[in-house]
Amino acid sequence: MHAVTTSIFMEAGINISSFFAGVSTAFFAMLAFYILVFQKAKHRTRFQSVLGWIFVTWALWNLKDIVITFPQLYTRRVLNYIMFVDGWEAITYTIFIFEAVMPRWTTWRRVMLLLVPFLLFTAAYVVWPLDEIATAYMVFLWFYAWTVVIIAFFKVRRYIRYIRANYSNIDEIDVSWMRQVFLFCIVSQLLWLFTSVQGNAWCDVVYYLSTIILWTILLYYGYSLRPIAVDNSQEPLADNPPKDYSFAGQLEQITEEQQLYLNKNLTLADLAKAVGTNRTYVSNYLMQVKHQTFYDYINDLRLQRMALPMMDQHPEFTIEHIAQESGFNSISTFRRAFTKLVGISPSQYRQA
């Protein structure tokens, strides 16, 4: 009786797993179609195109899973072969992360080089289907994932530091949300390893759901991303010893008299040009003397010179109107900057 119950339970798991494999396939296929077909090429960014091809890859991966969920194919031997192919998914995460912080990083040559160790492991298992090779492959995948996450962590931190030192409007170039995504990627990798070892259809269901959630989050934050290249030649050197900045005082005067902070797309280069110096000196001055990034310095001026006086003097103005008139490009950036400076949200400030 127990054996019959277990058999029914497992068969139900396989059926449900097959259903979610279909859902996952349709999910990625529709996203790929929307990006690469429905959205015209001239309106797509390079990053969106890369994202579209990633979804094509995931749709194909999930499509093959529909076939193997037939009971006669759901065997340990077949699952092991599938595990090796599924491990290639790690490359899509690598491409997504590196393309986000290093635009135009993705090339066919780099993709093929990344594939080499995966292909070698897969070919080795086809020739010698040994458990030792499968174990070695899982260890390799674990180290590969951690290597990518560690490298990406420092790349993302450097990228964030650069954009905050050079831009006042970072809505479409900010990748600070990736810090939270790294944890989700590790959890997803652990789930994949667990399902590969267990060979359990119910575990596959959990994995399908986790990948859909993960890529939905990545799509939500990353679809409108417009990555920029970090200019290494003029990257701010925040650890330099203090210098005698001849433009000190003049920078503040020009910024306030000309109300440069009202320019929604003001950059460090624009400010440096107005002062008559280079952006590295201006950035170092802000970091070392004012102890602020360019991004925080300009947003604080927008709040202190425009937003706060308007909120006090014009209670009839909406928060959205005040944010726009103060030079902010989006209401979300306004709220974050306001809360950071004042300590409470704009709504709470008005109620106080």
CSV table of C-alpha atoms in Angstrom, one decimal:
chain,number,residue,atom,x,y,z
A,1,MET,CA,0.0,0.0,0.0
A,2,HIS,CA,2.8,2.4,0.9
A,3,ALA,CA,4.6,1.6,-2.4
A,4,VAL,CA,1.4,2.3,-4.3
A,5,THR,CA,0.9,5.6,-2.5
A,6,THR,CA,4.5,6.7,-3.2
A,7,SER,CA,4.1,5.8,-6.8
A,8,ILE,CA,1.0,7.9,-7.2
A,9,PHE,CA,2.6,10.8,-5.4
A,10,MET,CA,5.7,10.6,-7.7
A,11,GLU,CA,3.6,10.3,-10.8
A,12,ALA,CA,1.6,13.4,-9.7
A,13,GLY,CA,4.9,15.2,-9.1
A,14,ILE,CA,6.0,14.4,-12.6
A,15,ASN,CA,2.8,15.6,-14.1
A,16,ILE,CA,2.9,18.9,-12.2
A,17,SER,CA,6.6,19.3,-13.0
A,18,SER,CA,5.7,18.8,-16.7
A,19,PHE,CA,3.0,21.5,-16.3
A,20,PHE,CA,5.4,24.0,-14.8
A,21,ALA,CA,8.1,23.2,-17.3
A,22,GLY,CA,5.5,24.2,-19.9
A,23,VAL,CA,4.7,27.4,-18.0
A,24,SER,CA,8.3,28.3,-17.7
A,25,THR,CA,8.9,27.6,-21.4
A,26,ALA,CA,6.0,29.8,-22.3
A,27,PHE,CA,7.1,32.5,-19.9
A,28,PHE,CA,10.6,32.8,-21.4
A,29,ALA,CA,9.4,32.4,-25.0
A,30,MET,CA,6.9,35.2,-24.6
A,31,LEU,CA,9.5,37.5,-23.1
A,32,ALA,CA,11.9,36.7,-25.9
A,33,PHE,CA,9.3,37.3,-28.5
A,34,TYR,CA,8.3,40.6,-27.0
A,35,ILE,CA,11.9,41.9,-26.9
A,36,LEU,CA,13.3,40.5,-30.1
A,37,VAL,CA,10.2,40.5,-32.4
A,38,PHE,CA,7.4,42.8,-31.1
A,39,GLN,CA,9.8,45.6,-30.1
A,40,LYS,CA,11.5,47.0,-33.1
A,41,ALA,CA,15.3,46.8,-33.3
A,42,LYS,CA,15.7,50.6,-33.6
A,43,HIS,CA,13.8,51.0,-30.3
A,44,ARG,CA,15.8,48.3,-28.4
A,45,THR,CA,19.0,48.9,-26.5
A,46,ARG,CA,21.9,46.5,-26.8
A,47,PHE,CA,21.2,45.4,-23.2
A,48,GLN,CA,17.6,44.6,-24.0
A,49,SER,CA,18.7,42.6,-27.1
A,50,VAL,CA,21.2,40.6,-24.9
A,51,LEU,CA,18.3,40.0,-22.4
A,52,GLY,CA,16.1,38.8,-25.2
A,53,TRP,CA,18.6,36.2,-26.4
A,54,ILE,CA,19.1,35.0,-22.8
A,55,PHE,CA,15.3,34.4,-22.7
A,56,VAL,CA,15.5,32.5,-26.0
A,57,THR,CA,18.1,30.2,-24.4
A,58,TRP,CA,16.0,29.7,-21.2
A,59,ALA,CA,13.0,28.9,-23.3
A,60,LEU,CA,14.9,26.2,-25.2
A,61,TRP,CA,16.3,24.7,-21.9
A,62,ASN,CA,12.8,24.5,-20.4
A,63,LEU,CA,11.4,23.1,-23.6
A,64,LYS,CA,13.6,20.0,-23.4
A,65,ASP,CA,12.4,19.5,-19.8
A,66,ILE,CA,8.9,18.9,-21.0
A,67,VAL,CA,10.1,15.9,-23.0
A,68,ILE,CA,12.0,14.3,-20.2
A,69,THR,CA,9.1,14.5,-17.7
A,70,PHE,CA,7.5,11.6,-19.5
A,71,PRO,CA,7.7,8.7,-17.0
A,72,GLN,CA,9.7,6.4,-19.3
A,73,LEU,CA,12.3,9.1,-19.7
A,74,TYR,CA,12.5,10.3,-16.1
A,75,THR,CA,15.4,8.1,-15.2
A,76,ARG,CA,18.6,8.8,-13.2
A,77,ARG,CA,20.7,8.3,-16.4
A,78,VAL,CA,18.7,10.8,-18.4
A,79,LEU,CA,18.6,13.3,-15.5
A,80,ASN,CA,22.4,13.2,-15.2
A,81,TYR,CA,22.7,14.1,-18.9
A,82,ILE,CA,20.2,16.9,-18.4
A,83,MET,CA,22.1,18.1,-15.4
A,84,PHE,CA,25.2,18.6,-17.4
A,85,VAL,CA,23.3,20.6,-20.1
A,86,ASP,CA,21.4,22.6,-17.5
A,87,GLY,CA,24.7,23.7,-15.9
A,88,TRP,CA,25.3,25.8,-18.9
A,89,GLU,CA,22.6,28.2,-17.5
A,90,ALA,CA,25.3,29.7,-15.3
A,91,ILE,CA,26.7,31.4,-18.4
A,92,THR,CA,23.4,33.4,-18.8
A,93,TYR,CA,23.8,34.9,-15.3
A,94,THR,CA,27.4,35.8,-16.1
A,95,ILE,CA,26.4,37.6,-19.3
A,96,PHE,CA,23.6,39.5,-17.7
A,97,ILE,CA,25.7,40.8,-14.8
A,98,PHE,CA,28.8,41.7,-16.8
A,99,GLU,CA,26.9,43.3,-19.6
A,100,ALA,CA,25.1,45.5,-17.0
A,101,VAL,CA,28.3,47.0,-15.6
A,102,MET,CA,30.5,46.6,-18.7
A,103,PRO,CA,28.5,47.5,-21.8
A,104,ARG,CA,29.4,45.6,-24.9
A,105,TRP,CA,31.2,43.0,-22.8
A,106,THR,CA,29.2,40.2,-24.4
A,107,THR,CA,30.8,38.9,-27.7
A,108,TRP,CA,30.5,35.5,-29.4
A,109,ARG,CA,34.2,34.9,-28.6
A,110,ARG,CA,33.7,35.4,-24.9
A,111,VAL,CA,30.6,33.3,-24.9
A,112,MET,CA,32.4,30.4,-26.6
A,113,LEU,CA,35.3,30.7,-24.2
A,114,LEU,CA,32.9,30.5,-21.3
A,115,LEU,CA,31.4,27.4,-22.8
A,116,VAL,CA,34.6,25.5,-23.1
A,117,PRO,CA,34.8,24.0,-19.6
A,118,PHE,CA,31.1,23.2,-19.7
A,119,LEU,CA,31.4,21.4,-23.0
A,120,LEU,CA,34.5,19.5,-21.8
A,121,PHE,CA,32.7,18.2,-18.7
A,122,THR,CA,29.6,17.3,-20.7
A,123,ALA,CA,31.7,15.4,-23.3
A,124,ALA,CA,33.6,13.6,-20.6
A,125,TYR,CA,30.4,12.3,-19.0
A,126,VAL,CA,29.0,11.2,-22.4
A,127,VAL,CA,32.2,9.1,-22.9
A,128,TRP,CA,32.7,8.0,-19.3
A,129,PRO,CA,29.3,8.2,-17.4
A,130,LEU,CA,30.9,8.0,-14.0
A,131,ASP,CA,29.5,9.5,-10.7
A,132,GLU,CA,33.0,11.0,-10.1
A,133,ILE,CA,32.7,13.2,-13.2
A,134,ALA,CA,29.2,14.3,-12.2
A,135,THR,CA,30.5,15.2,-8.7
A,136,ALA,CA,33.4,17.0,-10.1
A,137,TYR,CA,31.1,19.0,-12.4
A,138,MET,CA,28.9,20.1,-9.5
A,139,VAL,CA,32.0,21.2,-7.6
A,140,PHE,CA,33.1,23.1,-10.7
A,141,LEU,CA,29.7,24.8,-11.0
A,142,TRP,CA,29.7,25.8,-7.4
A,143,PHE,CA,33.2,27.4,-7.7
A,144,TYR,CA,32.2,29.0,-11.0
A,145,ALA,CA,29.1,30.6,-9.5
A,146,TRP,CA,31.0,32.0,-6.5
A,147,THR,CA,33.8,33.3,-8.7
A,148,VAL,CA,31.3,35.1,-10.9
A,149,VAL,CA,29.5,36.5,-7.8
A,150,ILE,CA,32.7,37.7,-6.2
A,151,ILE,CA,34.1,39.4,-9.3
A,152,ALA,CA,30.7,40.9,-10.1
A,153,PHE,CA,30.4,42.2,-6.5
A,154,PHE,CA,33.5,44.3,-6.9
A,155,LYS,CA,32.6,45.3,-10.5
A,156,VAL,CA,29.1,46.5,-9.4
A,157,ARG,CA,30.6,48.4,-6.4
A,158,ARG,CA,33.1,50.1,-8.6
A,159,TYR,CA,30.4,50.9,-11.2
A,160,ILE,CA,28.1,52.4,-8.5
A,161,ARG,CA,30.9,54.5,-7.1
A,162,TYR,CA,31.6,55.8,-10.6
A,163,ILE,CA,28.1,56.8,-11.6
A,164,ARG,CA,27.5,58.5,-8.2
A,165,ALA,CA,30.7,60.5,-8.7
A,166,ASN,CA,29.8,61.6,-12.2
A,167,TYR,CA,26.0,61.8,-12.7
A,168,SER,CA,23.1,63.5,-10.9
A,169,ASN,CA,20.5,61.4,-12.7
A,170,ILE,CA,21.2,57.7,-12.3
A,171,ASP,CA,17.7,56.3,-12.7
A,172,GLU,CA,18.5,54.4,-15.9
A,173,ILE,CA,22.1,53.5,-15.1
A,174,ASP,CA,21.9,52.5,-11.4
A,175,VAL,CA,22.6,48.8,-10.6
A,176,SER,CA,22.5,49.0,-6.8
A,177,TRP,CA,19.6,46.5,-6.9
A,178,MET,CA,22.1,43.8,-8.0
A,179,ARG,CA,23.4,43.5,-4.5
A,180,GLN,CA,20.2,41.8,-3.5
A,181,VAL,CA,20.1,39.8,-6.7
A,182,PHE,CA,23.4,38.1,-5.9
A,183,LEU,CA,21.9,36.4,-2.9
A,184,PHE,CA,18.9,35.2,-5.0
A,185,CYS,CA,21.3,33.9,-7.6
A,186,ILE,CA,23.2,31.8,-5.0
A,187,VAL,CA,19.9,30.5,-3.6
A,188,SER,CA,18.8,29.6,-7.2
A,189,GLN,CA,22.1,27.8,-7.8
A,190,LEU,CA,21.7,25.8,-4.5
A,191,LEU,CA,18.2,24.8,-5.5
A,192,TRP,CA,19.4,23.6,-8.9
A,193,LEU,CA,22.2,21.5,-7.3
A,194,PHE,CA,19.7,20.1,-4.8
A,195,THR,CA,17.2,19.2,-7.5
A,196,SER,CA,20.0,17.6,-9.6
A,197,VAL,CA,21.1,15.4,-6.7
A,198,GLN,CA,17.6,14.5,-5.6
A,199,GLY,CA,16.1,13.8,-9.1
A,200,ASN,CA,12.7,14.6,-7.6
A,201,ALA,CA,9.9,16.0,-9.7
A,202,TRP,CA,8.6,18.1,-6.8
A,203,CYS,CA,12.0,19.7,-6.4
A,204,ASP,CA,11.9,20.6,-10.1
A,205,VAL,CA,8.6,22.4,-9.5
A,206,VAL,CA,10.3,24.6,-6.9
A,207,TYR,CA,13.2,25.2,-9.2
A,208,TYR,CA,11.0,26.3,-12.1
A,209,LEU,CA,9.1,28.7,-9.8
A,210,SER,CA,12.3,30.2,-8.4
A,211,THR,CA,13.8,30.8,-11.9
A,212,ILE,CA,10.6,32.6,-13.0
A,213,ILE,CA,10.6,34.7,-9.9
A,214,LEU,CA,14.3,35.5,-10.3
A,215,TRP,CA,14.1,36.5,-13.9
A,216,THR,CA,11.0,38.5,-13.2
A,217,ILE,CA,12.9,40.5,-10.6
A,218,LEU,CA,15.9,41.0,-13.0
A,219,LEU,CA,13.5,42.0,-15.8
A,220,TYR,CA,11.7,44.5,-13.5
A,221,TYR,CA,14.9,46.3,-12.5
A,222,GLY,CA,17.0,45.7,-15.6
A,223,TYR,CA,14.8,46.2,-18.6
A,224,SER,CA,15.1,50.0,-18.6
A,225,LEU,CA,18.8,49.8,-17.7
A,226,ARG,CA,21.1,51.9,-19.9
A,227,PRO,CA,24.6,50.8,-18.9
A,228,ILE,CA,27.5,53.2,-19.3
A,229,ALA,CA,31.2,52.4,-19.7
A,230,VAL,CA,33.4,53.3,-16.8
A,231,ASP,CA,36.1,55.8,-17.9
A,232,ASN,CA,39.2,54.4,-16.2
A,233,SER,CA,41.4,57.3,-17.4
A,234,GLN,CA,39.5,59.8,-15.2
A,235,GLU,CA,38.0,57.7,-12.5
A,236,PRO,CA,37.9,59.6,-9.2
A,237,LEU,CA,40.8,58.9,-6.9
A,238,ALA,CA,39.0,59.3,-3.5
A,239,ASP,CA,42.0,58.1,-1.5
A,240,ASN,CA,44.3,60.9,-2.8
A,241,PRO,CA,45.7,63.2,0.0
A,242,PRO,CA,43.9,66.6,0.2
A,243,LYS,CA,45.1,69.2,-2.3
A,244,ASP,CA,44.9,73.0,-2.5
A,245,TYR,CA,41.8,73.2,-4.7
A,246,SER,CA,42.0,76.7,-6.4
A,247,PHE,CA,38.4,76.5,-7.4
A,248,ALA,CA,37.1,76.0,-3.9
A,249,GLY,CA,34.3,78.5,-3.2
A,250,GLN,CA,34.0,79.3,-6.9
A,251,LEU,CA,32.4,75.9,-7.5
A,252,GLU,CA,29.7,76.5,-4.8
A,253,GLN,CA,29.1,80.0,-6.1
A,254,ILE,CA,28.7,79.1,-9.7
A,255,THR,CA,26.5,76.1,-8.9
A,256,GLU,CA,24.1,78.2,-6.8
A,257,GLU,CA,24.1,81.4,-8.8
A,258,GLN,CA,23.5,79.6,-12.1
A,259,GLN,CA,21.2,77.1,-10.4
A,260,LEU,CA,23.0,74.3,-12.2
A,261,TYR,CA,21.4,71.7,-9.9
A,262,LEU,CA,18.0,72.3,-11.7
A,263,ASN,CA,19.5,70.6,-14.8
A,264,LYS,CA,17.9,67.1,-14.5
A,265,ASN,CA,20.8,65.5,-16.4
A,266,LEU,CA,23.7,67.5,-14.9
A,267,THR,CA,27.0,65.6,-14.9
A,268,LEU,CA,30.3,66.0,-13.2
A,269,ALA,CA,31.8,66.9,-16.5
A,270,ASP,CA,29.3,69.8,-16.9
A,271,LEU,CA,30.1,71.1,-13.4
A,272,ALA,CA,33.9,70.8,-14.1
A,273,LYS,CA,33.5,72.7,-17.4
A,274,ALA,CA,31.6,75.5,-15.6
A,275,VAL,CA,34.3,75.9,-13.1
A,276,GLY,CA,37.1,75.6,-15.6
A,277,THR,CA,38.9,72.4,-14.3
A,278,ASN,CA,38.8,68.7,-14.9
A,279,ARG,CA,36.2,66.3,-13.4
A,280,THR,CA,38.7,64.3,-11.5
A,281,TYR,CA,39.7,67.3,-9.4
A,282,VAL,CA,36.1,68.3,-8.8
A,283,SER,CA,35.2,64.8,-7.8
A,284,ASN,CA,38.2,64.5,-5.4
A,285,TYR,CA,37.3,67.9,-3.9
A,286,LEU,CA,33.7,66.8,-3.3
A,287,MET,CA,34.8,63.5,-1.8
A,288,GLN,CA,37.7,64.8,0.4
A,289,VAL,CA,36.5,68.3,1.4
A,290,LYS,CA,32.7,68.0,1.3
A,291,HIS,CA,32.7,64.3,2.0
A,292,GLN,CA,30.0,63.8,-0.6
A,293,THR,CA,29.6,62.2,-4.0
A,294,PHE,CA,28.6,64.4,-6.8
A,295,TYR,CA,25.2,62.7,-6.8
A,296,ASP,CA,24.6,63.5,-3.2
A,297,TYR,CA,26.0,67.0,-3.4
A,298,ILE,CA,23.6,68.0,-6.3
A,299,ASN,CA,20.6,66.3,-4.8
A,300,ASP,CA,21.1,67.9,-1.4
A,301,LEU,CA,21.2,71.3,-3.2
A,302,ARG,CA,18.0,70.5,-5.0
A,303,LEU,CA,16.3,69.7,-1.7
A,304,GLN,CA,17.7,72.6,0.4
A,305,ARG,CA,17.4,75.3,-2.2
A,306,MET,CA,14.1,74.3,-3.9
A,307,ALA,CA,12.2,71.3,-2.6
A,308,LEU,CA,12.1,72.1,1.2
A,309,PRO,CA,11.2,75.8,0.7
A,310,MET,CA,8.5,74.9,-1.8
A,311,MET,CA,7.0,72.3,0.6
A,312,ASP,CA,6.9,74.9,3.4
A,313,GLN,CA,5.6,77.8,1.3
A,314,HIS,CA,3.3,75.9,-1.1
A,315,PRO,CA,1.3,73.2,0.7
A,316,GLU,CA,-1.0,73.1,-2.4
A,317,PHE,CA,1.9,71.7,-4.6
A,318,THR,CA,2.0,68.0,-5.1
A,319,ILE,CA,5.1,66.1,-4.2
A,320,GLU,CA,5.5,65.1,-7.9
A,321,HIS,CA,5.4,68.7,-8.9
A,322,ILE,CA,7.9,69.7,-6.3
A,323,ALA,CA,10.3,66.9,-7.3
A,324,GLN,CA,10.1,68.0,-11.0
A,325,GLU,CA,10.6,71.7,-10.2
A,326,SER,CA,13.6,70.9,-8.0
A,327,GLY,CA,15.5,69.2,-10.7
A,328,PHE,CA,14.8,65.5,-9.9
A,329,ASN,CA,14.2,63.2,-12.8
A,330,SER,CA,11.9,60.8,-11.0
A,331,ILE,CA,9.8,60.8,-7.9
A,332,SER,CA,11.5,57.7,-6.6
A,333,THR,CA,14.9,59.4,-6.6
A,334,PHE,CA,13.4,62.4,-4.9
A,335,ARG,CA,11.9,60.3,-2.1
A,336,ARG,CA,15.2,58.4,-1.5
A,337,ALA,CA,17.2,61.7,-1.4
A,338,PHE,CA,14.7,63.4,0.8
A,339,THR,CA,14.5,60.6,3.3
A,340,LYS,CA,18.3,60.4,3.4
A,341,LEU,CA,18.8,64.1,4.1
A,342,VAL,CA,15.8,64.9,6.3
A,343,GLY,CA,15.3,61.5,8.0
A,344,ILE,CA,11.7,61.1,7.1
A,345,SER,CA,9.7,60.7,3.9
A,346,PRO,CA,8.2,63.7,2.1
A,347,SER,CA,4.7,62.6,3.1
A,348,GLN,CA,5.7,62.4,6.8
A,349,TYR,CA,7.4,65.8,6.6
A,350,ARG,CA,4.2,67.4,5.3
A,351,GLN,CA,2.2,65.8,8.1
A,352,ALA,CA,4.6,66.9,10.8
